[in-house]
């Protein structure tokens, strides 16, 4: 009812007479508000892709403008013609929002494509001298922790992720992280996978890890590939998909708790080690102890 009322108050003849001015002002509003939003989002460390798309979606005039300008014209705070003009500008920007959303999606896909293309020479340059290194596929929470450990222990590695925000965070921490898809043969070639000692898949979703494993095994049948899993069923799926070893998170947490409990109960270190070894061998699932 609100928008119907607004529409009934719009003078069609006024639109025809001032169409150029309305479109010019609508464009100016979109550019100004979109630019401010983009700046704020970048200030809060959002990636260019996310900031650009979000700014396009939110750049239109708001519903409160209808109320404010409508009342201003009604009570004589501003001339009725000026209020009508501003109402039209807001209406046009709101009507353009779906198109701006589609434009943002197109630009986002182009940015991803360009990022993949532009990053390849840089990745190849970074990895050209790497040998017996580790490839980290997925620079989320676990991937960043692994990168910290490898950096501290001087273990050569290179990481990739399909999330530009993760890549940007890794670069700020001076880690060799690049935009790349672990299931693509050209990306794997660029990061020196044929010369790598191992590949670690740290994706949270088991489906994504499974797809990456199928793709990797089709090219690197003998490569050591370690994978992260949420629980035992997920671990069994990934082992069947070709993982050399899988780390179920539930067992790592359980092992830490049990180890601490046995320590508090004054068990001998040898007995604690025996229990940990038995847990690692449980159902032939390899579990890396973080105790």
CSV table of N, CA and C in Angstrom, one decimal, residues 120 123-124 127 133 135-137 158 160 180-196 199 201 212-213 215-220 223 225:
chain,number,residue,atom,x,y,z
A,120,UNK,N,48.3,-16.5,-12.5
A,120,UNK,CA,49.1,-17.6,-12.9
A,120,UNK,C,50.6,-17.3,-13.1
A,123,UNK,N,52.1,-17.0,-9.6
A,123,UNK,CA,52.2,-18.3,-9.0
A,123,UNK,C,53.4,-19.1,-9.5
A,124,UNK,N,53.5,-19.1,-10.8
A,124,UNK,CA,54.6,-19.9,-11.4
A,124,UNK,C,55.9,-19.3,-11.0
A,127,UNK,N,56.6,-20.4,-7.4
A,127,UNK,CA,56.9,-21.8,-7.2
A,127,UNK,C,57.9,-22.4,-8.0
A,133,UNK,N,58.1,-29.4,-1.4
A,133,UNK,CA,57.3,-28.4,-0.6
A,133,UNK,C,55.9,-29.0,-0.3
A,135,UNK,N,51.8,-28.3,-0.6
A,135,UNK,CA,50.7,-27.4,-1.2
A,135,UNK,C,49.5,-27.5,-0.3
A,136,UNK,N,49.1,-26.3,0.2
A,136,UNK,CA,47.9,-26.2,1.1
A,136,UNK,C,46.8,-25.7,0.2
A,137,UNK,N,45.8,-26.6,0.1
A,137,UNK,CA,44.6,-26.2,-0.7
A,137,UNK,C,43.5,-25.8,0.2
A,158,UNK,N,53.3,-23.6,-0.3
A,158,UNK,CA,52.5,-22.6,-1.1
A,158,UNK,C,51.1,-22.9,-0.9
A,160,UNK,N,46.7,-22.0,-1.7
A,160,UNK,CA,45.8,-21.4,-2.6
A,160,UNK,C,44.4,-21.5,-2.1
A,180,UNK,N,43.4,-19.7,-6.5
A,180,UNK,CA,43.5,-20.8,-7.3
A,180,UNK,C,42.6,-21.9,-6.9
A,181,UNK,N,42.2,-22.8,-7.8
A,181,UNK,CA,41.3,-23.9,-7.6
A,181,UNK,C,42.1,-25.2,-7.6
A,182,UNK,N,42.1,-25.9,-6.5
A,182,UNK,CA,42.9,-27.1,-6.4
A,182,UNK,C,42.5,-28.2,-7.3
A,183,UNK,N,41.3,-28.2,-8.0
A,183,UNK,CA,40.9,-29.2,-8.9
A,183,UNK,C,41.3,-28.9,-10.3
A,184,UNK,N,42.0,-27.8,-10.6
A,184,UNK,CA,42.4,-27.4,-11.9
A,184,UNK,C,43.8,-27.9,-12.2
A,185,UNK,N,44.0,-28.6,-13.3
A,185,UNK,CA,45.4,-29.1,-13.6
A,185,UNK,C,46.4,-28.0,-13.8
A,186,UNK,N,46.0,-26.9,-14.5
A,186,UNK,CA,46.9,-25.8,-14.8
A,186,UNK,C,47.3,-25.1,-13.5
A,187,UNK,N,46.4,-25.0,-12.5
A,187,UNK,CA,46.8,-24.3,-11.2
A,187,UNK,C,47.7,-25.2,-10.5
A,188,UNK,N,47.5,-26.5,-10.4
A,188,UNK,CA,48.4,-27.5,-9.8
A,188,UNK,C,49.7,-27.5,-10.4
A,189,UNK,N,49.8,-27.4,-11.7
A,189,UNK,CA,51.1,-27.3,-12.4
A,189,UNK,C,51.8,-26.0,-12.0
A,190,UNK,N,51.0,-24.9,-11.9
A,190,UNK,CA,51.7,-23.6,-11.5
A,190,UNK,C,52.3,-23.6,-10.1
A,191,UNK,N,51.6,-24.3,-9.2
A,191,UNK,CA,52.1,-24.3,-7.8
A,191,UNK,C,53.2,-25.4,-7.6
A,192,UNK,N,53.6,-26.0,-8.7
A,192,UNK,CA,54.7,-27.0,-8.6
A,192,UNK,C,54.2,-28.3,-7.9
A,193,UNK,N,53.0,-28.7,-8.1
A,193,UNK,CA,52.5,-30.0,-7.5
A,193,UNK,C,53.3,-31.2,-7.9
A,194,UNK,N,53.8,-31.3,-9.2
A,194,UNK,CA,54.6,-32.5,-9.5
A,194,UNK,C,55.9,-32.6,-8.7
A,195,UNK,N,56.4,-31.5,-8.2
A,195,UNK,CA,57.6,-31.5,-7.4
A,195,UNK,C,57.3,-31.5,-5.9
A,196,UNK,N,56.1,-31.4,-5.5
A,196,UNK,CA,55.7,-31.3,-4.1
A,196,UNK,C,55.9,-32.6,-3.3
A,199,UNK,N,50.2,-32.8,-0.6
A,199,UNK,CA,49.1,-31.8,-0.8
A,199,UNK,C,48.2,-32.0,0.4
A,201,UNK,N,44.5,-30.9,1.9
A,201,UNK,CA,43.2,-30.4,1.6
A,201,UNK,C,42.5,-30.0,2.9
A,212,UNK,N,37.8,-32.5,-5.1
A,212,UNK,CA,39.3,-32.2,-5.3
A,212,UNK,C,40.1,-33.5,-5.4
A,213,UNK,N,39.7,-34.4,-4.5
A,213,UNK,CA,40.5,-35.7,-4.5
A,213,UNK,C,40.4,-36.4,-5.8
A,215,UNK,N,39.8,-35.2,-8.7
A,215,UNK,CA,40.5,-34.5,-9.8
A,215,UNK,C,42.0,-34.7,-9.6
A,216,UNK,N,42.5,-34.7,-8.3
A,216,UNK,CA,43.9,-34.8,-8.1
A,216,UNK,C,44.4,-36.2,-8.4
A,217,UNK,N,43.6,-37.2,-8.0
A,217,UNK,CA,44.1,-38.6,-8.3
A,217,UNK,C,44.1,-38.9,-9.8
A,218,UNK,N,43.3,-38.2,-10.5
A,218,UNK,CA,43.3,-38.5,-12.0
A,218,UNK,C,44.6,-38.0,-12.6
A,219,UNK,N,45.3,-37.1,-11.9
A,219,UNK,CA,46.6,-36.6,-12.5
A,219,UNK,C,47.8,-37.1,-11.7
A,220,UNK,N,47.6,-37.2,-10.3
A,220,UNK,CA,48.7,-37.5,-9.5
A,220,UNK,C,48.4,-38.8,-8.7
A,223,UNK,N,50.8,-39.3,-5.4
A,223,UNK,CA,51.0,-38.1,-4.5
A,223,UNK,C,50.4,-38.4,-3.1
A,225,UNK,N,48.4,-37.2,-0.3
A,225,UNK,CA,47.3,-36.2,-0.1
A,225,UNK,C,46.7,-36.4,1.2
